[in-house]
Coordinates of C-alpha atoms and ligand atoms in Angstrom, one line a residue:
M1 CA 263.4 57.1 -25.5
V2 CA 262.5 54.6 -22.9
K3 CA 264.1 55.0 -19.4
A4 CA 263.4 52.8 -16.4
I5 CA 263.4 54.1 -12.8
V6 CA 264.1 51.3 -10.4
G7 CA 265.5 50.7 -6.9
A8 CA 268.8 49.1 -6.0
N9 CA 268.0 48.4 -2.4
W10 CA 265.0 47.1 -0.4
G11 CA 262.5 49.8 -1.7
D12 CA 261.7 53.3 -0.4
E13 CA 264.8 54.7 -2.1
G14 CA 262.9 57.7 -3.3
K15 CA 261.9 56.5 -6.8
G16 CA 258.6 58.4 -6.6
K17 CA 260.4 61.7 -6.2
I18 CA 262.8 61.0 -9.0
T19 CA 260.0 59.8 -11.3
D20 CA 257.8 62.9 -10.5
M21 CA 260.8 65.1 -11.2
L22 CA 261.7 63.4 -14.5
A23 CA 258.0 63.2 -15.5
E24 CA 258.1 66.9 -16.2
K25 CA 259.9 66.2 -19.4
S26 CA 258.2 63.0 -20.3
D27 CA 255.1 61.9 -22.3
I28 CA 254.3 58.6 -20.6
V29 CA 254.9 57.1 -17.1
I30 CA 253.9 53.4 -16.9
R31 CA 254.0 51.1 -13.9
F32 CA 255.2 47.6 -14.9
Q33 CA 255.0 45.4 -11.8
G34 CA 253.9 45.3 -8.2
G35 CA 250.6 46.6 -6.9
A36 CA 249.3 48.8 -4.1
N37 CA 251.5 47.1 -1.5
A38 CA 254.2 49.7 -1.4
G39 CA 254.0 53.5 -1.6
H40 CA 255.8 56.4 -3.1
T41 CA 255.8 59.6 -1.2
I42 CA 255.7 62.7 -3.4
I43 CA 256.0 66.3 -2.4
N44 CA 255.4 69.0 -5.0
D45 CA 253.5 72.2 -5.4
Y46 CA 250.2 70.5 -4.8
G47 CA 251.2 69.1 -1.4
K48 CA 252.3 65.7 0.0
F49 CA 250.9 62.5 -1.5
A50 CA 251.3 58.8 -0.8
L51 CA 250.7 57.0 -4.1
H52 CA 250.4 53.2 -4.2
L53 CA 249.1 52.4 -7.6
L54 CA 248.9 55.7 -9.5
P55 CA 252.0 56.3 -11.5
S56 CA 254.2 59.1 -10.2
G57 CA 253.6 61.1 -13.4
S58 CA 250.1 61.9 -12.1
F59 CA 250.9 65.4 -11.2
N60 CA 251.9 66.4 -14.7
K61 CA 249.2 67.5 -17.0
N62 CA 251.3 66.6 -20.0
V63 CA 251.9 63.0 -18.9
V64 CA 249.8 59.9 -19.8
N65 CA 249.9 57.6 -16.8
I66 CA 249.5 53.9 -17.5
I67 CA 248.8 50.8 -15.4
G68 CA 250.8 48.2 -17.4
N69 CA 249.9 44.6 -17.9
G70 CA 252.4 43.5 -15.3
V71 CA 250.7 45.3 -12.4
A72 CA 248.4 43.8 -9.7
L73 CA 245.4 46.1 -10.3
D74 CA 243.5 46.8 -7.1
I75 CA 240.5 48.7 -8.6
P76 CA 238.9 50.2 -5.5
E77 CA 242.4 51.4 -4.4
L78 CA 243.1 53.0 -7.7
I79 CA 239.8 54.8 -7.8
S80 CA 240.2 56.1 -4.3
E81 CA 243.7 57.3 -5.1
I82 CA 242.4 59.2 -8.1
N83 CA 239.7 60.7 -6.0
D84 CA 242.1 61.7 -3.3
V85 CA 244.5 63.4 -5.7
V86 CA 241.6 65.3 -7.4
G87 CA 240.2 66.2 -4.0
K88 CA 243.4 67.9 -3.1
G89 CA 243.2 70.1 -6.1
V90 CA 245.4 68.3 -8.6
P91 CA 243.9 68.4 -12.2
K92 CA 242.4 64.9 -12.9
P93 CA 245.4 62.7 -14.0
N94 CA 245.4 61.2 -17.5
I95 CA 245.1 57.5 -16.7
L96 CA 245.1 54.5 -19.0
I97 CA 244.8 50.8 -17.9
S98 CA 246.1 47.8 -19.9
E99 CA 243.3 45.4 -20.9
R100 CA 245.8 42.7 -20.0
A101 CA 246.5 43.9 -16.5
Q102 CA 245.3 41.4 -13.9
I103 CA 242.8 42.2 -11.2
L104 CA 243.5 42.0 -7.6
M105 CA 240.4 40.2 -6.2
P106 CA 238.9 41.0 -2.8
Y107 CA 239.7 37.4 -1.7
H108 CA 243.5 37.9 -2.4
K109 CA 243.6 40.2 0.6
L110 CA 241.8 37.7 2.7
F111 CA 244.1 34.9 1.7
D112 CA 247.1 37.1 2.4
T113 CA 245.8 37.8 5.9
Y114 CA 244.8 34.2 6.7
E115 CA 248.1 32.8 5.5
E116 CA 250.1 35.3 7.7
E117 CA 247.8 34.3 10.6
R118 CA 248.5 30.6 9.9
L119 CA 252.2 31.2 9.8
S120 CA 252.1 33.1 13.1
D121 CA 255.7 33.7 14.2
R122 CA 257.1 32.5 10.9
Q123 CA 255.2 35.1 8.9
F124 CA 256.7 37.2 6.1
G125 CA 255.6 40.5 7.4
S126 CA 253.3 41.0 4.4
T127 CA 251.5 44.3 4.0
K128 CA 248.4 42.1 3.5
S129 CA 247.6 43.8 0.2
G130 CA 247.0 40.4 -1.4
I131 CA 250.1 40.4 -3.5
A132 CA 251.5 36.9 -2.9
P133 CA 248.1 35.2 -3.5
F134 CA 247.5 37.4 -6.5
F135 CA 250.8 36.5 -8.3
S136 CA 250.3 32.8 -7.3
D137 CA 246.9 32.8 -9.0
K138 CA 248.3 34.7 -12.1
F139 CA 250.9 32.1 -12.7
A140 CA 248.6 29.2 -11.7
K141 CA 246.4 30.6 -14.5
I142 CA 243.4 31.2 -12.3
G143 CA 243.6 35.0 -12.3
F144 CA 241.4 37.5 -14.1
Q145 CA 242.6 40.0 -16.8
V146 CA 240.8 43.3 -17.1
W147 CA 239.1 42.4 -20.4
E148 CA 237.3 39.6 -18.6
L149 CA 235.2 42.1 -16.7
F150 CA 233.5 43.0 -20.0
D151 CA 232.5 39.5 -21.1
E152 CA 229.8 38.7 -18.6
E153 CA 229.1 35.1 -19.6
Y154 CA 232.7 34.2 -19.8
L155 CA 233.3 35.8 -16.4
K156 CA 230.4 34.1 -14.7
D157 CA 231.4 30.7 -15.9
K158 CA 235.1 31.1 -15.0
L159 CA 234.2 32.5 -11.6
K160 CA 232.2 29.4 -10.7
G161 CA 235.2 27.1 -11.1
I162 CA 237.5 29.5 -9.2
V163 CA 235.1 30.1 -6.3
E164 CA 234.8 26.3 -5.9
V165 CA 238.6 25.8 -5.4
K166 CA 239.0 28.9 -3.2
N167 CA 236.1 27.7 -1.0
L168 CA 237.7 24.3 -0.5
I169 CA 240.8 26.1 0.8
L170 CA 238.8 28.5 3.0
E171 CA 236.9 25.7 4.5
H172 CA 239.5 23.1 5.0
V173 CA 242.8 25.0 5.5
Y174 CA 241.8 28.3 7.0
H175 CA 238.4 27.5 8.5
K176 CA 237.0 30.9 7.4
P177 CA 233.7 32.1 5.8
L178 CA 233.2 31.0 2.2
L179 CA 233.0 33.2 -0.8
N180 CA 229.7 33.9 -2.5
E181 CA 229.9 33.5 -6.3
N182 CA 227.0 35.9 -7.1
E183 CA 228.2 38.6 -4.8
L184 CA 231.7 38.4 -6.3
F185 CA 230.2 38.6 -9.8
E186 CA 228.3 41.8 -8.9
T187 CA 231.5 43.2 -7.4
L188 CA 233.4 42.5 -10.5
I189 CA 230.7 44.0 -12.8
G190 CA 230.9 47.1 -10.6
Y191 CA 234.7 47.2 -11.0
G192 CA 234.3 47.0 -14.7
K193 CA 232.1 50.1 -14.7
L194 CA 234.6 52.0 -12.6
I195 CA 237.5 51.5 -15.0
K196 CA 235.8 51.2 -18.4
P197 CA 236.8 54.7 -19.6
Y198 CA 240.5 54.0 -19.0
V199 CA 240.9 50.6 -20.6
I200 CA 243.1 50.3 -23.7
N201 CA 245.1 47.8 -25.8
S202 CA 248.4 48.8 -24.2
V203 CA 250.4 46.5 -26.4
V204 CA 249.6 48.5 -29.5
Y205 CA 249.6 51.8 -27.5
M206 CA 253.1 51.3 -26.1
N207 CA 254.6 50.0 -29.3
E208 CA 253.3 53.0 -31.2
A209 CA 254.5 55.3 -28.5
V210 CA 258.0 53.9 -28.8
K211 CA 258.0 54.1 -32.6
S212 CA 256.9 57.7 -32.6
G213 CA 259.8 58.6 -30.2
K214 CA 257.8 59.4 -27.1
E215 CA 259.7 60.0 -23.8
I216 CA 258.6 57.0 -21.7
L217 CA 259.4 56.3 -18.0
L218 CA 259.0 52.7 -16.7
E219 CA 258.3 53.1 -13.0
G220 CA 259.4 50.3 -10.7
Q221 CA 258.3 49.6 -7.2
L222 CA 260.4 48.2 -4.4
G223 CA 264.0 47.3 -5.3
S224 CA 266.5 44.7 -6.4
L225 CA 266.8 43.0 -3.0
K226 CA 263.0 42.4 -3.0
D227 CA 263.1 40.7 -6.4
P228 CA 261.9 37.1 -6.3
D229 CA 264.9 35.9 -8.4
F230 CA 267.7 38.1 -7.2
G231 CA 266.6 39.3 -3.8
I232 CA 266.6 37.9 -0.3
Y233 CA 264.2 35.1 -1.3
P234 CA 261.8 34.1 0.3
F235 CA 261.6 37.5 2.0
T236 CA 261.0 39.2 -1.3
T237 CA 258.0 40.5 -3.1
S238 CA 256.2 38.3 -5.6
S239 CA 256.8 40.2 -8.9
S240 CA 260.1 41.1 -10.5
T241 CA 261.4 44.5 -9.5
V242 CA 264.2 44.7 -12.1
A243 CA 264.2 47.0 -15.1
G244 CA 264.5 44.0 -17.5
Y245 CA 261.0 43.0 -16.5
G246 CA 259.8 46.4 -17.6
S247 CA 260.0 45.1 -21.1
V248 CA 257.3 42.5 -20.2
G249 CA 255.2 44.4 -17.7
A250 CA 255.0 47.5 -19.8
C251 CA 255.3 45.8 -23.2
V252 CA 258.2 47.7 -24.8
P253 CA 261.0 46.0 -26.8
P254 CA 263.9 45.1 -24.4
Y255 CA 266.4 46.8 -26.6
E256 CA 264.5 50.1 -26.4
I257 CA 265.2 50.5 -22.6
K258 CA 268.2 52.9 -23.1
E259 CA 268.7 54.3 -19.6
I260 CA 268.3 52.4 -16.3
I261 CA 268.2 55.1 -13.6
T262 CA 268.8 53.2 -10.4
V263 CA 267.8 54.9 -7.3
V264 CA 270.1 54.3 -4.3
K265 CA 269.5 55.7 -0.8
A266 CA 272.4 57.2 1.1
Y267 CA 271.7 54.9 4.1
S268 CA 269.7 51.7 4.3
S269 CA 266.1 50.9 5.4
A270 CA 264.0 47.9 4.9
V271 CA 260.5 46.7 5.8
G272 CA 259.3 43.2 6.5
A273 CA 261.4 40.1 7.5
G274 CA 264.6 38.8 6.1
A275 CA 268.4 39.3 6.4
F276 CA 269.6 42.9 6.6
V277 CA 273.4 42.8 7.2
S278 CA 274.1 46.5 7.9
E279 CA 271.1 46.9 10.2
I280 CA 271.5 49.0 13.3
F281 CA 269.5 49.0 16.5
G282 CA 268.7 51.1 19.6
D283 CA 269.2 54.8 19.9
E284 CA 271.4 54.9 16.8
A285 CA 268.7 53.4 14.7
D286 CA 265.9 55.5 16.3
E287 CA 267.7 58.7 15.5
L288 CA 268.3 57.8 11.9
R289 CA 264.7 56.7 11.6
R290 CA 263.4 59.9 13.1
R291 CA 265.5 62.1 10.9
G292 CA 265.1 59.9 7.7
G293 CA 263.1 60.5 4.6
D294 CA 260.6 63.3 4.9
G295 CA 259.3 63.2 8.5
G296 CA 260.8 59.8 9.5
E297 CA 261.2 56.4 8.0
Y298 CA 257.7 54.9 8.4
G299 CA 256.0 52.7 5.8
A300 CA 253.9 54.7 3.3
T301 CA 251.4 51.8 3.1
T302 CA 251.3 50.5 6.7
G303 CA 252.8 53.3 8.8
R304 CA 255.1 50.7 10.5
P305 CA 258.6 51.8 11.5
R306 CA 261.2 50.8 8.9
R307 CA 264.3 48.8 9.9
M308 CA 267.4 51.0 9.6
G309 CA 271.0 50.5 8.7
W310 CA 274.2 52.0 7.3
F311 CA 274.8 52.2 3.6
D312 CA 275.6 48.8 2.2
C313 CA 278.1 48.8 -0.7
V314 CA 277.9 45.0 -1.1
A315 CA 274.1 44.9 -1.4
T316 CA 274.0 48.1 -3.5
R317 CA 276.7 47.1 -6.0
Y318 CA 274.8 43.9 -6.5
G319 CA 271.5 45.7 -6.6
C320 CA 272.8 48.0 -9.4
M321 CA 274.3 45.0 -11.3
V322 CA 271.0 43.0 -11.4
Q323 CA 269.2 46.2 -12.6
G324 CA 271.8 46.8 -15.3
A325 CA 272.1 50.3 -13.9
T326 CA 273.4 52.9 -16.4
Q327 CA 273.4 55.7 -13.8
V328 CA 272.5 56.1 -10.2
A329 CA 270.3 58.7 -8.5
F330 CA 271.7 59.0 -4.9
T331 CA 268.9 60.1 -2.6
V332 CA 268.2 61.4 1.0
L333 CA 271.8 62.4 1.4
D334 CA 270.8 65.5 3.4
V335 CA 269.6 63.3 6.2
L336 CA 273.1 62.3 7.1
G337 CA 274.2 65.8 7.9
Y338 CA 273.9 65.3 11.6
L339 CA 276.6 62.6 11.9
K340 CA 280.2 63.3 12.9
E341 CA 281.2 60.0 11.4
I342 CA 279.4 57.8 9.0
P343 CA 279.9 54.0 9.0
V344 CA 279.6 52.3 5.6
C345 CA 279.4 48.5 5.0
V346 CA 282.1 47.6 2.5
G347 CA 282.2 43.8 2.8
Y348 CA 280.5 40.8 4.4
E349 CA 282.3 38.5 6.7
I350 CA 280.9 35.0 6.3
D351 CA 282.5 32.1 8.2
G352 CA 285.7 34.0 8.7
K353 CA 286.1 35.2 5.0
V354 CA 285.4 38.6 3.7
T355 CA 283.4 38.9 0.4
K356 CA 282.1 41.8 -1.7
D357 CA 279.7 39.6 -3.6
F358 CA 276.1 39.5 -2.4
P359 CA 275.4 35.8 -1.4
T360 CA 272.3 33.6 -1.3
T361 CA 270.0 33.8 1.7
N362 CA 271.6 31.0 3.8
L363 CA 275.0 32.7 3.7
L364 CA 273.4 36.2 4.1
N365 CA 271.9 35.1 7.4
R366 CA 275.4 34.4 8.7
A367 CA 277.1 37.5 7.2
K368 CA 278.5 40.2 9.5
P369 CA 279.1 43.7 8.2
V370 CA 282.7 44.9 7.6
L371 CA 282.4 48.7 8.3
E372 CA 284.6 51.5 7.2
V373 CA 284.0 54.9 8.9
L374 CA 284.0 58.1 6.8
P375 CA 284.0 61.6 8.2
G376 CA 280.7 63.4 8.2
W377 CA 280.1 66.9 6.9
E378 CA 278.0 68.0 9.9
C379 CA 275.9 70.6 8.2
D380 CA 272.7 71.1 6.3
I381 CA 273.1 70.6 2.5
R382 CA 269.5 71.3 1.5
G383 CA 269.2 74.2 -0.9
I384 CA 272.6 73.5 -2.6
T385 CA 272.1 73.2 -6.4
K386 CA 275.7 72.7 -7.6
Y387 CA 277.8 69.6 -7.0
E388 CA 280.9 71.8 -6.4
D389 CA 279.1 73.6 -3.6
L390 CA 278.6 70.5 -1.5
P391 CA 281.0 70.2 1.5
E392 CA 284.2 68.3 0.7
N393 CA 283.4 65.4 3.0
C394 CA 280.0 65.1 1.4
R395 CA 281.5 64.9 -2.1
K396 CA 284.0 62.4 -0.7
Y397 CA 281.1 60.2 0.6
I398 CA 279.4 60.3 -2.8
E399 CA 282.7 59.5 -4.6
F400 CA 283.5 56.7 -2.2
V401 CA 280.1 55.1 -2.7
E402 CA 280.4 55.6 -6.5
K403 CA 283.7 53.7 -6.6
Q404 CA 282.3 50.9 -4.5
I405 CA 279.1 50.4 -6.5
E406 CA 280.8 50.8 -9.9
V407 CA 278.1 52.9 -11.5
P408 CA 278.3 56.7 -12.1
I409 CA 276.2 58.8 -9.6
K410 CA 274.7 61.4 -12.0
I411 CA 271.9 62.7 -9.8
V412 CA 272.1 63.6 -6.1
S413 CA 268.9 64.3 -4.2
N414 CA 269.3 66.6 -1.2
G415 CA 265.7 67.1 0.0
P416 CA 262.3 65.6 -0.6
G417 CA 261.0 68.4 -2.9
R418 CA 260.7 68.0 -6.6
H419 CA 263.5 70.4 -7.4
E420 CA 265.8 69.6 -4.5
I421 CA 268.2 67.9 -6.9
I422 CA 271.8 68.2 -8.1
F423 CA 272.8 67.0 -11.6
R424 CA 276.4 66.0 -12.0
Ligands
GDP501 P1 259.9 55.1 -3.1 O1 258.9 54.0 -2.8 O2 261.2 54.6 -3.7 O3 259.3 56.2 -4.0 O4 260.3 55.8 -1.7 P2 259.3 56.3 -0.6 O5 258.4 57.4 -1.1 O6 258.7 55.2 0.2 O7 260.4 56.9 0.5 C1 261.2 57.9 0.2 C2 261.0 59.0 1.3 O8 262.1 59.8 1.3 C3 259.8 59.8 1.0 O9 259.2 60.2 2.3 C4 260.3 61.0 0.3 O10 259.6 62.2 0.4 C5 261.6 61.2 0.9 N1 262.7 61.7 0.0 C6 263.0 61.4 -1.3 N2 264.1 62.0 -1.6 C7 264.6 62.6 -0.5 C8 265.7 63.4 -0.3 O11 266.6 63.6 -1.1 N3 265.9 63.9 1.0 C9 264.9 63.7 2.0 N4 265.1 64.2 3.2 N5 263.9 63.0 1.8 C10 263.7 62.4 0.5

């Protein structure tokens, strides 16, 4: 059976933890989009890890972890993550890489940095991992798929044409040092050597895995509101974050994705620029940030403080809708235990009218949150393993959210550890 694990919000919902937990009973975990630009934090018996490219099944000996064709493959980053995990005592993960995955080139990071510099105060708040230039090149058909590393003549020839156009931009737009074609060629040959043992025909592999009834998890990065079609465009990421894209980025038949486990965080956080209607500021935000996640809400890739907000029913209902959520995993609920009262955003007021439908970016920028205040439970809920044992106000919070977002909450996460979980 194929299940997707995706985010309904702005990312950082705790998908890594849910994937790591579900991987225990799975055969394959495959990343289908994104790159090393966001991170999953995972805490298990081996310790605490920030994964960027490695699939979150990497801690399970029984799991095959695949970099799907839809991923932006940063080869040095992947190798350093494998080394890091192994260095911390985890058995070497079982990794496979699609021969059709595209390679994040060293110059993609440069172009990302130069463009943010050029934009100055209008910048996107990119993590500068090269993601936007990478996907631009992929769809402009000047990217490189993994198999190209193993056809030297083809590679050399293609590289010549691409370096020519990149250097024109470097010289005339950004006024930066030019690329050296031979150096780049050597780098790519080196990349090929590093990943050769892992490369497979993932199209055949995945289709056979589906046919033989393997348990497969499609692992998403970021969330619905960062999707380039459905999110807060242009303050989104550059590859689709929705489960439907899993069919393309992991190469499984669309009708085989039977469960779409959509991860929803019990309050809001976001990184980068763009509208964030339920955002809070000052001491209120600082306290939630400090207490949030595991050891505070700071980016797993950049370390920068995340923007904080109350739970947003409008954004989350929409986020679940665009995912086609079949169930919700509701995470980091334990963090809210310090609050006497918990505001929740139940509508957006735009030009004097209240709506529950998530609007396009122009209207979003004018939206004001309509808040409803729920009573807090004012105690620590970590360690609880049965739904009935949660305090009444905590259950009421969950059930209120469930009604608003119109998707059953079947999993509640009440701590960062792998087994801090309540099934309903
Ligand atoms: P992802 O990108 O969706 O995997 O999310 P991140 O890893 O960036 O952020 C989630 C953060 O919350 C991580 O630090 C997790 O360890 C932590 N986390 C996940 N689930 C829970 C939970 O139920 N309670 C608490 N306190 N922290 C959690």
